[in-house]
């Protein structure tokens, strides 16, 4: 998890788009099941493992976990909770676990040879776990042909180029959320020959049949590419644009000027062209926020620099939507999850406020404190328009749009939550807590 990312400021240079149609292979469609050819799991429970997206998230969970998944020492494991399944990424594939039974639904591997082996929980050291969480991030949920699917990315060894040595790249795997069957696999040959350990993640929720991917070397940002999901193919890639945020058709990232300086710039999801740049930034730039599946700052990205301070920047235009003069504080973190209609910004020191996604209006503000009209606590996760907050008097659930408590005792402080389960990351394990009956 990166929260936030920092770069030295500079002046935006001209964008260079890399033509990539010949740099990636054709997608392999596979409706048989997982990578081993075994059938994907079948579920007879209505919508299957994807569950019903219209169901309200649970407001309280059992304190005792129903199931525990050993993972190894990692503060923020690469986990996505979607419907009735927990999707867990690693460097060699992705695993789905049924939240009701605690049993493995499927294990999906790439068709190409993985560059690295999946870690063994009992052998992972604390230092290795801290390093791994910057290379392997949670799978992302997308809509493919009108149905929910899970996207995972694995560093793989691709074929040789011009008779030379095998090329290293990625394989993007799309899996149906309802039955855990593989839809397709897309090999992607990244530009250049990076020297180091590769990692990648689909960044922010995909939009209109397209997904943007951030890739890294040894945990550091290195480049961005975008893919089409309906007819899977590589759309474009850039090594001078390091993706950090996105919303719908626009992306925001660090623009590498080629002289060890960077600026914040916007780019189009469809074709990678530059949309805007913030050339007035100076000193050290801080931008972006934490990465969870389907989690982001809505239409805005939090930017901070030495000259102008913290502000929310509209991802589509680069315009300032909220600044320190209008209630925003540099200590705040802002976020919402797919399906929500408001962004929540919070800080222990500065309090909290919420913004309407459609209008940008501030819905409410709370100063820090312990009174009934004050803000206290730390947000552990957000689901739709519900925020789970850890407070000194016990965990609660608030309605993001009103700021009012709607669940006086959530039972646990979940790191992920939905209608079917709450997940708690203990630092070594993933606990599955079922909703309180």
PDB file of N, CA, C and O in Angstrom, residues 52-57 80-83 139-144 147-149 202-210 229 245-249 269 290-299 315 334-344 357 381-388 400 416-419:
ATOM      1  N   UNK A  52     -25.436 -10.523  -4.307  1.00  0.00           N
ATOM      2  CA  UNK A  52     -26.362  -9.506  -4.795  1.00  0.00           C
ATOM      3  C   UNK A  52     -25.784  -8.121  -4.499  1.00  0.00           C
ATOM      4  O   UNK A  52     -25.691  -7.718  -3.335  1.00  0.00           O
ATOM      5  N   UNK A  53     -25.379  -7.367  -5.530  1.00  0.00           N
ATOM      6  CA  UNK A  53     -24.759  -6.053  -5.288  1.00  0.00           C
ATOM      7  C   UNK A  53     -25.721  -5.031  -4.695  1.00  0.00           C
ATOM      8  O   UNK A  53     -25.284  -3.990  -4.201  1.00  0.00           O
ATOM      9  N   UNK A  54     -27.027  -5.307  -4.722  1.00  0.00           N
ATOM     10  CA  UNK A  54     -28.009  -4.353  -4.210  1.00  0.00           C
ATOM     11  C   UNK A  54     -28.235  -4.486  -2.706  1.00  0.00           C
ATOM     12  O   UNK A  54     -28.864  -3.629  -2.092  1.00  0.00           O
ATOM     13  N   UNK A  55     -27.738  -5.579  -2.119  1.00  0.00           N
ATOM     14  CA  UNK A  55     -27.948  -5.804  -0.692  1.00  0.00           C
ATOM     15  C   UNK A  55     -27.119  -4.820   0.131  1.00  0.00           C
ATOM     16  O   UNK A  55     -25.946  -4.568  -0.167  1.00  0.00           O
ATOM     17  N   UNK A  56     -27.715  -4.265   1.157  1.00  0.00           N
ATOM     18  CA  UNK A  56     -27.001  -3.332   2.023  1.00  0.00           C
ATOM     19  C   UNK A  56     -25.894  -4.052   2.797  1.00  0.00           C
ATOM     20  O   UNK A  56     -26.087  -5.181   3.259  1.00  0.00           O
ATOM     21  N   UNK A  57     -24.746  -3.427   2.979  1.00  0.00           N
ATOM     22  CA  UNK A  57     -23.672  -4.042   3.761  1.00  0.00           C
ATOM     23  C   UNK A  57     -24.117  -4.329   5.191  1.00  0.00           C
ATOM     24  O   UNK A  57     -24.972  -3.632   5.746  1.00  0.00           O
ATOM     25  N   UNK A  80      -9.188  -8.983  -1.966  1.00  0.00           N
ATOM     26  CA  UNK A  80     -10.419  -8.356  -2.432  1.00  0.00           C
ATOM     27  C   UNK A  80     -11.609  -9.168  -1.924  1.00  0.00           C
ATOM     28  O   UNK A  80     -11.648 -10.396  -2.117  1.00  0.00           O
ATOM     29  N   UNK A  81     -12.548  -8.504  -1.282  1.00  0.00           N
ATOM     30  CA  UNK A  81     -13.799  -9.136  -0.857  1.00  0.00           C
ATOM     31  C   UNK A  81     -14.879  -8.713  -1.836  1.00  0.00           C
ATOM     32  O   UNK A  81     -15.201  -7.530  -1.942  1.00  0.00           O
ATOM     33  N   UNK A  82     -15.429  -9.683  -2.549  1.00  0.00           N
ATOM     34  CA  UNK A  82     -16.510  -9.375  -3.477  1.00  0.00           C
ATOM     35  C   UNK A  82     -17.579 -10.454  -3.356  1.00  0.00           C
ATOM     36  O   UNK A  82     -17.304 -11.642  -3.573  1.00  0.00           O
ATOM     37  N   UNK A  83     -18.766 -10.041  -2.998  1.00  0.00           N
ATOM     38  CA  UNK A  83     -19.845 -11.014  -2.819  1.00  0.00           C
ATOM     39  C   UNK A  83     -19.509 -12.012  -1.740  1.00  0.00           C
ATOM     40  O   UNK A  83     -19.101 -11.651  -0.631  1.00  0.00           O
ATOM     41  N   UNK A 139      -6.580  -7.852  -6.221  1.00  0.00           N
ATOM     42  CA  UNK A 139      -7.258  -7.946  -7.515  1.00  0.00           C
ATOM     43  C   UNK A 139      -8.336  -6.870  -7.618  1.00  0.00           C
ATOM     44  O   UNK A 139      -8.818  -6.361  -6.606  1.00  0.00           O
ATOM     45  N   UNK A 140      -8.723  -6.555  -8.837  1.00  0.00           N
ATOM     46  CA  UNK A 140      -9.726  -5.525  -9.059  1.00  0.00           C
ATOM     47  C   UNK A 140     -10.973  -6.128  -9.686  1.00  0.00           C
ATOM     48  O   UNK A 140     -10.892  -7.112 -10.428  1.00  0.00           O
ATOM     49  N   UNK A 141     -12.131  -5.557  -9.380  1.00  0.00           N
ATOM     50  CA  UNK A 141     -13.398  -6.039  -9.919  1.00  0.00           C
ATOM     51  C   UNK A 141     -13.814  -5.162 -11.093  1.00  0.00           C
ATOM     52  O   UNK A 141     -13.723  -3.930 -11.022  1.00  0.00           O
ATOM     53  N   UNK A 142     -14.257  -5.788 -12.182  1.00  0.00           N
ATOM     54  CA  UNK A 142     -14.679  -5.076 -13.384  1.00  0.00           C
ATOM     55  C   UNK A 142     -15.981  -5.688 -13.896  1.00  0.00           C
ATOM     56  O   UNK A 142     -16.410  -6.755 -13.445  1.00  0.00           O
ATOM     57  N   UNK A 143     -16.593  -4.998 -14.840  1.00  0.00           N
ATOM     58  CA  UNK A 143     -17.741  -5.530 -15.554  1.00  0.00           C
ATOM     59  C   UNK A 143     -17.278  -5.947 -16.953  1.00  0.00           C
ATOM     60  O   UNK A 143     -16.749  -5.138 -17.707  1.00  0.00           O
ATOM     61  N   UNK A 144     -17.480  -7.218 -17.294  1.00  0.00           N
ATOM     62  CA  UNK A 144     -17.134  -7.723 -18.621  1.00  0.00           C
ATOM     63  C   UNK A 144     -18.384  -8.349 -19.223  1.00  0.00           C
ATOM     64  O   UNK A 144     -18.939  -9.297 -18.656  1.00  0.00           O
ATOM     65  N   UNK A 147     -21.320  -8.591 -16.757  1.00  0.00           N
ATOM     66  CA  UNK A 147     -21.233  -9.442 -15.570  1.00  0.00           C
ATOM     67  C   UNK A 147     -19.964  -9.122 -14.790  1.00  0.00           C
ATOM     68  O   UNK A 147     -18.935  -8.786 -15.386  1.00  0.00           O
ATOM     69  N   UNK A 148     -20.000  -9.231 -13.441  1.00  0.00           N
ATOM     70  CA  UNK A 148     -18.803  -8.931 -12.654  1.00  0.00           C
ATOM     71  C   UNK A 148     -17.702  -9.954 -12.874  1.00  0.00           C
ATOM     72  O   UNK A 148     -17.952 -11.161 -12.979  1.00  0.00           O
ATOM     73  N   UNK A 149     -16.484  -9.453 -12.947  1.00  0.00           N
ATOM     74  CA  UNK A 149     -15.312 -10.299 -13.124  1.00  0.00           C
ATOM     75  C   UNK A 149     -14.181  -9.766 -12.264  1.00  0.00           C
ATOM     76  O   UNK A 149     -14.138  -8.586 -11.928  1.00  0.00           O
ATOM     77  N   UNK A 202      -4.218  -3.558 -11.469  1.00  0.00           N
ATOM     78  CA  UNK A 202      -5.230  -2.725 -12.089  1.00  0.00           C
ATOM     79  C   UNK A 202      -5.565  -1.631 -11.095  1.00  0.00           C
ATOM     80  O   UNK A 202      -5.943  -1.900  -9.959  1.00  0.00           O
ATOM     81  N   UNK A 203      -5.421  -0.378 -11.526  1.00  0.00           N
ATOM     82  CA  UNK A 203      -5.500   0.745 -10.594  1.00  0.00           C
ATOM     83  C   UNK A 203      -6.849   1.431 -10.694  1.00  0.00           C
ATOM     84  O   UNK A 203      -7.204   1.970 -11.726  1.00  0.00           O
ATOM     85  N   UNK A 204      -7.597   1.398  -9.595  1.00  0.00           N
ATOM     86  CA  UNK A 204      -8.931   1.977  -9.496  1.00  0.00           C
ATOM     87  C   UNK A 204      -9.922   1.168 -10.355  1.00  0.00           C
ATOM     88  O   UNK A 204      -9.526   0.414 -11.241  1.00  0.00           O
ATOM     89  N   UNK A 205     -11.202   1.335 -10.119  1.00  0.00           N
ATOM     90  CA  UNK A 205     -12.194   0.536 -10.843  1.00  0.00           C
ATOM     91  C   UNK A 205     -12.145   0.776 -12.351  1.00  0.00           C
ATOM     92  O   UNK A 205     -12.092   1.921 -12.801  1.00  0.00           O
ATOM     93  N   UNK A 206     -12.137  -0.286 -13.158  1.00  0.00           N
ATOM     94  CA  UNK A 206     -12.190  -0.124 -14.612  1.00  0.00           C
ATOM     95  C   UNK A 206     -13.459   0.618 -15.035  1.00  0.00           C
ATOM     96  O   UNK A 206     -14.446   0.664 -14.299  1.00  0.00           O
ATOM     97  N   UNK A 207     -13.415   1.180 -16.243  1.00  0.00           N
ATOM     98  CA  UNK A 207     -14.534   2.003 -16.697  1.00  0.00           C
ATOM     99  C   UNK A 207     -14.778   1.782 -18.177  1.00  0.00           C
ATOM    100  O   UNK A 207     -13.848   1.769 -18.985  1.00  0.00           O
ATOM    101  N   UNK A 208     -16.053   1.589 -18.536  1.00  0.00           N
ATOM    102  CA  UNK A 208     -16.487   1.522 -19.926  1.00  0.00           C
ATOM    103  C   UNK A 208     -15.661   0.508 -20.718  1.00  0.00           C
ATOM    104  O   UNK A 208     -15.231   0.775 -21.854  1.00  0.00           O
ATOM    105  N   UNK A 209     -15.441  -0.674 -20.124  1.00  0.00           N
ATOM    106  CA  UNK A 209     -14.734  -1.737 -20.819  1.00  0.00           C
ATOM    107  C   UNK A 209     -13.246  -1.539 -20.954  1.00  0.00           C
ATOM    108  O   UNK A 209     -12.596  -2.191 -21.778  1.00  0.00           O
ATOM    109  N   UNK A 210     -12.655  -0.650 -20.130  1.00  0.00           N
ATOM    110  CA  UNK A 210     -11.211  -0.405 -20.173  1.00  0.00           C
ATOM    111  C   UNK A 210     -10.646  -0.407 -18.752  1.00  0.00           C
ATOM    112  O   UNK A 210     -11.346  -0.042 -17.808  1.00  0.00           O
ATOM    113  N   UNK A 229     -11.369  -4.698 -22.204  1.00  0.00           N
ATOM    114  CA  UNK A 229     -11.853  -5.876 -21.486  1.00  0.00           C
ATOM    115  C   UNK A 229     -12.841  -6.723 -22.282  1.00  0.00           C
ATOM    116  O   UNK A 229     -12.881  -7.937 -22.121  1.00  0.00           O
ATOM    117  N   UNK A 245      -3.821   7.451  -9.751  1.00  0.00           N
ATOM    118  CA  UNK A 245      -5.233   7.608  -9.421  1.00  0.00           C
ATOM    119  C   UNK A 245      -6.043   7.628 -10.713  1.00  0.00           C
ATOM    120  O   UNK A 245      -5.485   7.761 -11.810  1.00  0.00           O
ATOM    121  N   UNK A 246      -7.347   7.519 -10.591  1.00  0.00           N
ATOM    122  CA  UNK A 246      -8.186   7.552 -11.771  1.00  0.00           C
ATOM    123  C   UNK A 246      -9.654   7.527 -11.410  1.00  0.00           C
ATOM    124  O   UNK A 246     -10.048   7.072 -10.332  1.00  0.00           O
ATOM    125  N   UNK A 247     -10.472   8.032 -12.326  1.00  0.00           N
ATOM    126  CA  UNK A 247     -11.920   8.014 -12.138  1.00  0.00           C
ATOM    127  C   UNK A 247     -12.577   8.079 -13.502  1.00  0.00           C
ATOM    128  O   UNK A 247     -12.328   9.000 -14.279  1.00  0.00           O
ATOM    129  N   UNK A 248     -13.383   7.063 -13.781  1.00  0.00           N
ATOM    130  CA  UNK A 248     -14.079   6.950 -15.054  1.00  0.00           C
ATOM    131  C   UNK A 248     -13.085   7.047 -16.207  1.00  0.00           C
ATOM    132  O   UNK A 248     -12.167   6.253 -16.314  1.00  0.00           O
ATOM    133  N   UNK A 249     -13.224   8.049 -17.105  1.00  0.00           N
ATOM    134  CA  UNK A 249     -12.425   8.068 -18.326  1.00  0.00           C
ATOM    135  C   UNK A 249     -11.086   8.781 -18.187  1.00  0.00           C
ATOM    136  O   UNK A 249     -10.335   8.878 -19.157  1.00  0.00           O
ATOM    137  N   UNK A 269      -7.923   7.629 -20.363  1.00  0.00           N
ATOM    138  CA  UNK A 269      -7.942   6.172 -20.231  1.00  0.00           C
ATOM    139  C   UNK A 269      -8.011   5.508 -21.596  1.00  0.00           C
ATOM    140  O   UNK A 269      -7.413   4.455 -21.822  1.00  0.00           O
ATOM    141  N   UNK A 290      -4.337   5.513  -0.660  1.00  0.00           N
ATOM    142  CA  UNK A 290      -4.213   4.084  -0.423  1.00  0.00           C
ATOM    143  C   UNK A 290      -4.890   3.297  -1.543  1.00  0.00           C
ATOM    144  O   UNK A 290      -5.769   3.792  -2.234  1.00  0.00           O
ATOM    145  N   UNK A 291      -4.449   2.066  -1.709  1.00  0.00           N
ATOM    146  CA  UNK A 291      -5.039   1.200  -2.715  1.00  0.00           C
ATOM    147  C   UNK A 291      -5.813   0.077  -2.045  1.00  0.00           C
ATOM    148  O   UNK A 291      -5.268  -0.701  -1.285  1.00  0.00           O
ATOM    149  N   UNK A 292      -7.098   0.027  -2.320  1.00  0.00           N
ATOM    150  CA  UNK A 292      -7.934  -1.128  -2.017  1.00  0.00           C
ATOM    151  C   UNK A 292      -8.704  -1.430  -3.285  1.00  0.00           C
ATOM    152  O   UNK A 292      -8.770  -0.613  -4.193  1.00  0.00           O
ATOM    153  N   UNK A 293      -9.301  -2.598  -3.343  1.00  0.00           N
ATOM    154  CA  UNK A 293     -10.112  -2.884  -4.524  1.00  0.00           C
ATOM    155  C   UNK A 293     -11.320  -1.949  -4.551  1.00  0.00           C
ATOM    156  O   UNK A 293     -11.938  -1.673  -3.533  1.00  0.00           O
ATOM    157  N   UNK A 294     -11.611  -1.400  -5.729  1.00  0.00           N
ATOM    158  CA  UNK A 294     -12.762  -0.506  -5.946  1.00  0.00           C
ATOM    159  C   UNK A 294     -12.736   0.712  -5.035  1.00  0.00           C
ATOM    160  O   UNK A 294     -13.770   1.314  -4.769  1.00  0.00           O
ATOM    161  N   UNK A 295     -11.559   1.091  -4.553  1.00  0.00           N
ATOM    162  CA  UNK A 295     -11.454   2.208  -3.612  1.00  0.00           C
ATOM    163  C   UNK A 295     -10.681   3.339  -4.256  1.00  0.00           C
ATOM    164  O   UNK A 295      -9.693   3.132  -4.942  1.00  0.00           O
ATOM    165  N   UNK A 296     -11.130   4.562  -4.035  1.00  0.00           N
ATOM    166  CA  UNK A 296     -10.410   5.715  -4.545  1.00  0.00           C
ATOM    167  C   UNK A 296     -11.028   6.987  -4.012  1.00  0.00           C
ATOM    168  O   UNK A 296     -11.938   6.949  -3.175  1.00  0.00           O
ATOM    169  N   UNK A 297     -10.567   8.104  -4.508  1.00  0.00           N
ATOM    170  CA  UNK A 297     -11.072   9.388  -4.053  1.00  0.00           C
ATOM    171  C   UNK A 297     -12.180   9.949  -4.907  1.00  0.00           C
ATOM    172  O   UNK A 297     -12.377  11.163  -4.939  1.00  0.00           O
ATOM    173  N   UNK A 298     -12.899   9.060  -5.612  1.00  0.00           N
ATOM    174  CA  UNK A 298     -13.972   9.522  -6.464  1.00  0.00           C
ATOM    175  C   UNK A 298     -13.437  10.368  -7.607  1.00  0.00           C
ATOM    176  O   UNK A 298     -12.374  10.076  -8.167  1.00  0.00           O
ATOM    177  N   UNK A 299     -14.135  11.443  -7.982  1.00  0.00           N
ATOM    178  CA  UNK A 299     -13.689  12.277  -9.108  1.00  0.00           C
ATOM    179  C   UNK A 299     -12.459  13.112  -8.802  1.00  0.00           C
ATOM    180  O   UNK A 299     -11.979  13.813  -9.680  1.00  0.00           O
ATOM    181  N   UNK A 315      -9.922  15.007 -11.330  1.00  0.00           N
ATOM    182  CA  UNK A 315      -9.093  14.149 -12.173  1.00  0.00           C
ATOM    183  C   UNK A 315      -9.327  14.423 -13.655  1.00  0.00           C
ATOM    184  O   UNK A 315      -8.410  14.336 -14.465  1.00  0.00           O
ATOM    185  N   UNK A 334      -8.808  10.884   1.841  1.00  0.00           N
ATOM    186  CA  UNK A 334     -10.139  10.926   1.234  1.00  0.00           C
ATOM    187  C   UNK A 334     -10.387   9.654   0.439  1.00  0.00           C
ATOM    188  O   UNK A 334      -9.489   9.166  -0.257  1.00  0.00           O
ATOM    189  N   UNK A 335     -11.599   9.128   0.530  1.00  0.00           N
ATOM    190  CA  UNK A 335     -11.889   7.926  -0.220  1.00  0.00           C
ATOM    191  C   UNK A 335     -13.361   7.586  -0.290  1.00  0.00           C
ATOM    192  O   UNK A 335     -14.187   8.086   0.476  1.00  0.00           O
ATOM    193  N   UNK A 336     -13.677   6.737  -1.254  1.00  0.00           N
ATOM    194  CA  UNK A 336     -14.998   6.157  -1.408  1.00  0.00           C
ATOM    195  C   UNK A 336     -14.801   4.808  -2.089  1.00  0.00           C
ATOM    196  O   UNK A 336     -13.714   4.490  -2.569  1.00  0.00           O
ATOM    197  N   UNK A 337     -15.826   4.005  -2.104  1.00  0.00           N
ATOM    198  CA  UNK A 337     -15.754   2.724  -2.787  1.00  0.00           C
ATOM    199  C   UNK A 337     -16.800   2.671  -3.888  1.00  0.00           C
ATOM    200  O   UNK A 337     -17.812   3.363  -3.821  1.00  0.00           O
ATOM    201  N   UNK A 338     -16.540   1.855  -4.905  1.00  0.00           N
ATOM    202  CA  UNK A 338     -17.466   1.694  -6.017  1.00  0.00           C
ATOM    203  C   UNK A 338     -18.882   1.446  -5.507  1.00  0.00           C
ATOM    204  O   UNK A 338     -19.094   0.624  -4.622  1.00  0.00           O
ATOM    205  N   UNK A 339     -19.840   2.164  -6.052  1.00  0.00           N
ATOM    206  CA  UNK A 339     -21.220   2.045  -5.598  1.00  0.00           C
ATOM    207  C   UNK A 339     -21.621   3.138  -4.643  1.00  0.00           C
ATOM    208  O   UNK A 339     -22.807   3.293  -4.326  1.00  0.00           O
ATOM    209  N   UNK A 340     -20.652   3.924  -4.168  1.00  0.00           N
ATOM    210  CA  UNK A 340     -20.939   5.021  -3.264  1.00  0.00           C
ATOM    211  C   UNK A 340     -21.285   6.293  -4.028  1.00  0.00           C
ATOM    212  O   UNK A 340     -21.028   6.405  -5.228  1.00  0.00           O
ATOM    213  N   UNK A 341     -21.838   7.262  -3.302  1.00  0.00           N
ATOM    214  CA  UNK A 341     -22.215   8.533  -3.922  1.00  0.00           C
ATOM    215  C   UNK A 341     -21.572   9.728  -3.243  1.00  0.00           C
ATOM    216  O   UNK A 341     -21.866  10.861  -3.585  1.00  0.00           O
ATOM    217  N   UNK A 342     -20.686   9.474  -2.273  1.00  0.00           N
ATOM    218  CA  UNK A 342     -20.023  10.552  -1.555  1.00  0.00           C
ATOM    219  C   UNK A 342     -18.612  10.146  -1.180  1.00  0.00           C
ATOM    220  O   UNK A 342     -18.332   8.970  -0.941  1.00  0.00           O
ATOM    221  N   UNK A 343     -17.715  11.141  -1.136  1.00  0.00           N
ATOM    222  CA  UNK A 343     -16.329  10.929  -0.724  1.00  0.00           C
ATOM    223  C   UNK A 343     -16.170  11.417   0.709  1.00  0.00           C
ATOM    224  O   UNK A 343     -16.632  12.509   1.059  1.00  0.00           O
ATOM    225  N   UNK A 344     -15.522  10.604   1.537  1.00  0.00           N
ATOM    226  CA  UNK A 344     -15.300  10.945   2.941  1.00  0.00           C
ATOM    227  C   UNK A 344     -13.832  11.289   3.152  1.00  0.00           C
ATOM    228  O   UNK A 344     -12.943  10.507   2.804  1.00  0.00           O
ATOM    229  N   UNK A 357     -20.513  13.270  -4.808  1.00  0.00           N
ATOM    230  CA  UNK A 357     -19.766  12.955  -6.021  1.00  0.00           C
ATOM    231  C   UNK A 357     -20.341  13.683  -7.234  1.00  0.00           C
ATOM    232  O   UNK A 357     -19.603  14.123  -8.120  1.00  0.00           O
ATOM    233  N   UNK A 381     -12.570   0.990   6.764  1.00  0.00           N
ATOM    234  CA  UNK A 381     -12.954   0.674   5.396  1.00  0.00           C
ATOM    235  C   UNK A 381     -14.271   1.364   5.081  1.00  0.00           C
ATOM    236  O   UNK A 381     -14.988   1.817   5.985  1.00  0.00           O
ATOM    237  N   UNK A 382     -14.571   1.460   3.802  1.00  0.00           N
ATOM    238  CA  UNK A 382     -15.828   2.037   3.329  1.00  0.00           C
ATOM    239  C   UNK A 382     -16.462   1.049   2.365  1.00  0.00           C
ATOM    240  O   UNK A 382     -15.772   0.448   1.525  1.00  0.00           O
ATOM    241  N   UNK A 383     -17.757   0.861   2.472  1.00  0.00           N
ATOM    242  CA  UNK A 383     -18.507   0.015   1.543  1.00  0.00           C
ATOM    243  C   UNK A 383     -19.743   0.774   1.106  1.00  0.00           C
ATOM    244  O   UNK A 383     -20.579   1.138   1.939  1.00  0.00           O
ATOM    245  N   UNK A 384     -19.845   1.021  -0.200  1.00  0.00           N
ATOM    246  CA  UNK A 384     -20.911   1.872  -0.724  1.00  0.00           C
ATOM    247  C   UNK A 384     -20.884   3.190   0.046  1.00  0.00           C
ATOM    248  O   UNK A 384     -19.859   3.864   0.069  1.00  0.00           O
ATOM    249  N   UNK A 385     -21.995   3.574   0.685  1.00  0.00           N
ATOM    250  CA  UNK A 385     -22.010   4.827   1.447  1.00  0.00           C
ATOM    251  C   UNK A 385     -21.981   4.582   2.952  1.00  0.00           C
ATOM    252  O   UNK A 385     -22.538   5.361   3.733  1.00  0.00           O
ATOM    253  N   UNK A 386     -21.315   3.519   3.373  1.00  0.00           N
ATOM    254  CA  UNK A 386     -21.173   3.203   4.793  1.00  0.00           C
ATOM    255  C   UNK A 386     -19.694   3.143   5.154  1.00  0.00           C
ATOM    256  O   UNK A 386     -18.899   2.491   4.475  1.00  0.00           O
ATOM    257  N   UNK A 387     -19.335   3.843   6.229  1.00  0.00           N
ATOM    258  CA  UNK A 387     -17.954   3.857   6.699  1.00  0.00           C
ATOM    259  C   UNK A 387     -17.872   3.178   8.060  1.00  0.00           C
ATOM    260  O   UNK A 387     -18.669   3.473   8.961  1.00  0.00           O
ATOM    261  N   UNK A 388     -16.923   2.278   8.208  1.00  0.00           N
ATOM    262  CA  UNK A 388     -16.694   1.568   9.463  1.00  0.00           C
ATOM    263  C   UNK A 388     -15.586   2.308  10.208  1.00  0.00           C
ATOM    264  O   UNK A 388     -14.480   2.477   9.692  1.00  0.00           O
ATOM    265  N   UNK A 400     -22.147   7.813   5.212  1.00  0.00           N
ATOM    266  CA  UNK A 400     -21.218   8.826   4.694  1.00  0.00           C
ATOM    267  C   UNK A 400     -21.952  10.086   4.255  1.00  0.00           C
ATOM    268  O   UNK A 400     -21.441  11.197   4.413  1.00  0.00           O
ATOM    269  N   UNK A 416     -12.162  -5.024   5.421  1.00  0.00           N
ATOM    270  CA  UNK A 416     -13.052  -5.118   4.267  1.00  0.00           C
ATOM    271  C   UNK A 416     -14.410  -5.539   4.812  1.00  0.00           C
ATOM    272  O   UNK A 416     -14.480  -6.290   5.798  1.00  0.00           O
ATOM    273  N   UNK A 417     -15.480  -5.118   4.161  1.00  0.00           N
ATOM    274  CA  UNK A 417     -16.812  -5.496   4.631  1.00  0.00           C
ATOM    275  C   UNK A 417     -17.801  -5.442   3.486  1.00  0.00           C
ATOM    276  O   UNK A 417     -17.676  -4.618   2.576  1.00  0.00           O
ATOM    277  N   UNK A 418     -18.778  -6.338   3.527  1.00  0.00           N
ATOM    278  CA  UNK A 418     -19.923  -6.259   2.627  1.00  0.00           C
ATOM    279  C   UNK A 418     -21.108  -6.949   3.308  1.00  0.00           C
ATOM    280  O   UNK A 418     -21.100  -7.134   4.536  1.00  0.00           O
ATOM    281  N   UNK A 419     -22.103  -7.340   2.551  1.00  0.00           N
ATOM    282  CA  UNK A 419     -23.296  -7.946   3.137  1.00  0.00           C
ATOM    283  C   UNK A 419     -23.054  -9.357   3.641  1.00  0.00           C
ATOM    284  O   UNK A 419     -23.841  -9.880   4.446  1.00  0.00           O
TER     285      UNK A 419
END
